[in-house]
PDB file of C-alpha atoms in Angstrom:
ATOM      1  CA  MET V 149      30.572 -10.744  -7.398  1.00 59.00           C
ATOM      2  CA  ALA V 150      30.823  -7.236  -5.928  1.00 68.00           C
ATOM      3  CA  GLU V 151      29.347  -5.707  -9.098  1.00 71.00           C
ATOM      4  CA  TYR V 152      26.329  -8.025  -8.846  1.00 74.00           C
ATOM      5  CA  ASP V 153      25.714  -6.984  -5.225  1.00 83.00           C
ATOM      6  CA  VAL V 154      25.849  -3.287  -6.132  1.00 85.00           C
ATOM      7  CA  SER V 155      23.574  -3.857  -9.116  1.00 91.00           C
ATOM      8  CA  GLN V 156      21.023  -5.751  -7.019  1.00 91.00           C
ATOM      9  CA  PHE V 157      21.155  -3.096  -4.300  1.00 91.00           C
ATOM     10  CA  SER V 158      20.638  -0.354  -6.896  1.00 93.00           C
ATOM     11  CA  SER V 159      17.676  -2.190  -8.397  1.00 94.00           C
ATOM     12  CA  VAL V 160      15.998  -2.674  -5.025  1.00 95.00           C
ATOM     13  CA  LEU V 161      16.672   0.946  -4.080  1.00 96.00           C
ATOM     14  CA  LEU V 162      15.162   2.215  -7.335  1.00 96.00           C
ATOM     15  CA  LEU V 163      12.132  -0.026  -6.870  1.00 97.00           C
ATOM     16  CA  MET V 164      11.559   1.250  -3.327  1.00 97.00           C
ATOM     17  CA  ILE V 165      11.888   4.876  -4.481  1.00 97.00           C
ATOM     18  CA  ALA V 166       9.428   4.276  -7.317  1.00 97.00           C
ATOM     19  CA  LEU V 167       6.882   2.665  -4.978  1.00 97.00           C
ATOM     20  CA  THR V 168       7.260   5.459  -2.428  1.00 97.00           C
ATOM     21  CA  LEU V 169       6.771   8.142  -5.064  1.00 96.00           C
ATOM     22  CA  THR V 170       3.747   6.315  -6.471  1.00 96.00           C
ATOM     23  CA  VAL V 171       2.095   6.174  -3.051  1.00 94.00           C
ATOM     24  CA  CYS V 172       2.922   9.834  -2.333  1.00 94.00           C
ATOM     25  CA  VAL V 173       1.506  11.026  -5.665  1.00 94.00           C
ATOM     26  CA  GLY V 174      -1.609   8.896  -5.181  1.00 91.00           C
ATOM     27  CA  VAL V 175      -2.263  10.255  -1.698  1.00 89.00           C
ATOM     28  CA  ALA V 176      -1.610  13.820  -2.866  1.00 89.00           C
ATOM     29  CA  ALA V 177      -4.040  13.423  -5.771  1.00 88.00           C
ATOM     30  CA  TRP V 178      -6.661  11.955  -3.426  1.00 83.00           C
ATOM     31  CA  ARG V 179      -6.280  14.871  -1.009  1.00 85.00           C
ATOM     32  CA  ILE V 180      -6.376  17.488  -3.777  1.00 87.00           C
ATOM     33  CA  SER V 181      -9.536  15.921  -5.189  1.00 83.00           C
ATOM     34  CA  GLY V 182     -11.363  16.965  -2.019  1.00 77.00           C
ATOM     35  CA  ASP V 183     -12.893  13.534  -1.456  1.00 65.00           C
ATOM     36  CA  THR V 184     -13.569  13.316   2.288  1.00 61.00           C
ATOM     37  CA  SER V 185     -14.375   9.599   2.303  1.00 62.00           C
ATOM     38  CA  GLU V 186     -11.951   6.946   3.392  1.00 60.00           C
ATOM     39  CA  ILE V 187      -9.618   5.616   0.697  1.00 59.00           C
ATOM     40  CA  THR V 188     -10.664   2.040   1.535  1.00 56.00           C
ATOM     41  CA  GLY V 189     -14.293   2.977   2.194  1.00 53.00           C
ATOM     42  CA  GLY V 190     -15.550   1.171  -0.888  1.00 55.00           C
ATOM     43  CA  ILE V 191     -13.572  -2.001  -0.290  1.00 53.00           C
ATOM     44  CA  LEU V 192     -13.658  -2.806   3.418  1.00 51.00           C
ATOM     45  CA  PRO V 193     -17.428  -2.660   4.036  1.00 54.00           C
ATOM     46  CA  ALA V 194     -17.978  -5.267   1.323  1.00 53.00           C
ATOM     47  CA  LEU V 195     -15.389  -7.541   2.921  1.00 53.00           C
ATOM     48  CA  SER V 196     -16.741  -7.145   6.455  1.00 54.00           C
ATOM     49  CA  ASP V 197     -20.415  -7.473   5.522  1.00 54.00           C
ATOM     50  CA  PRO V 198     -21.687 -10.574   7.400  1.00 56.00           C
ATOM     51  CA  ARG V 199     -24.216 -11.599   4.742  1.00 55.00           C
TER      52      ARG V 199
END
């Protein structure tokens, strides 16, 4: 059972590292692009529009 615990821990750790790197690369690309608008600017106004 100890091998299964280590394997599951390794899988979760790798998944968390992959997600963190994905977010970091995405934010870096957004900042390099020079876009000064909010990242969620196109999504949130549509959701909060009271129409």
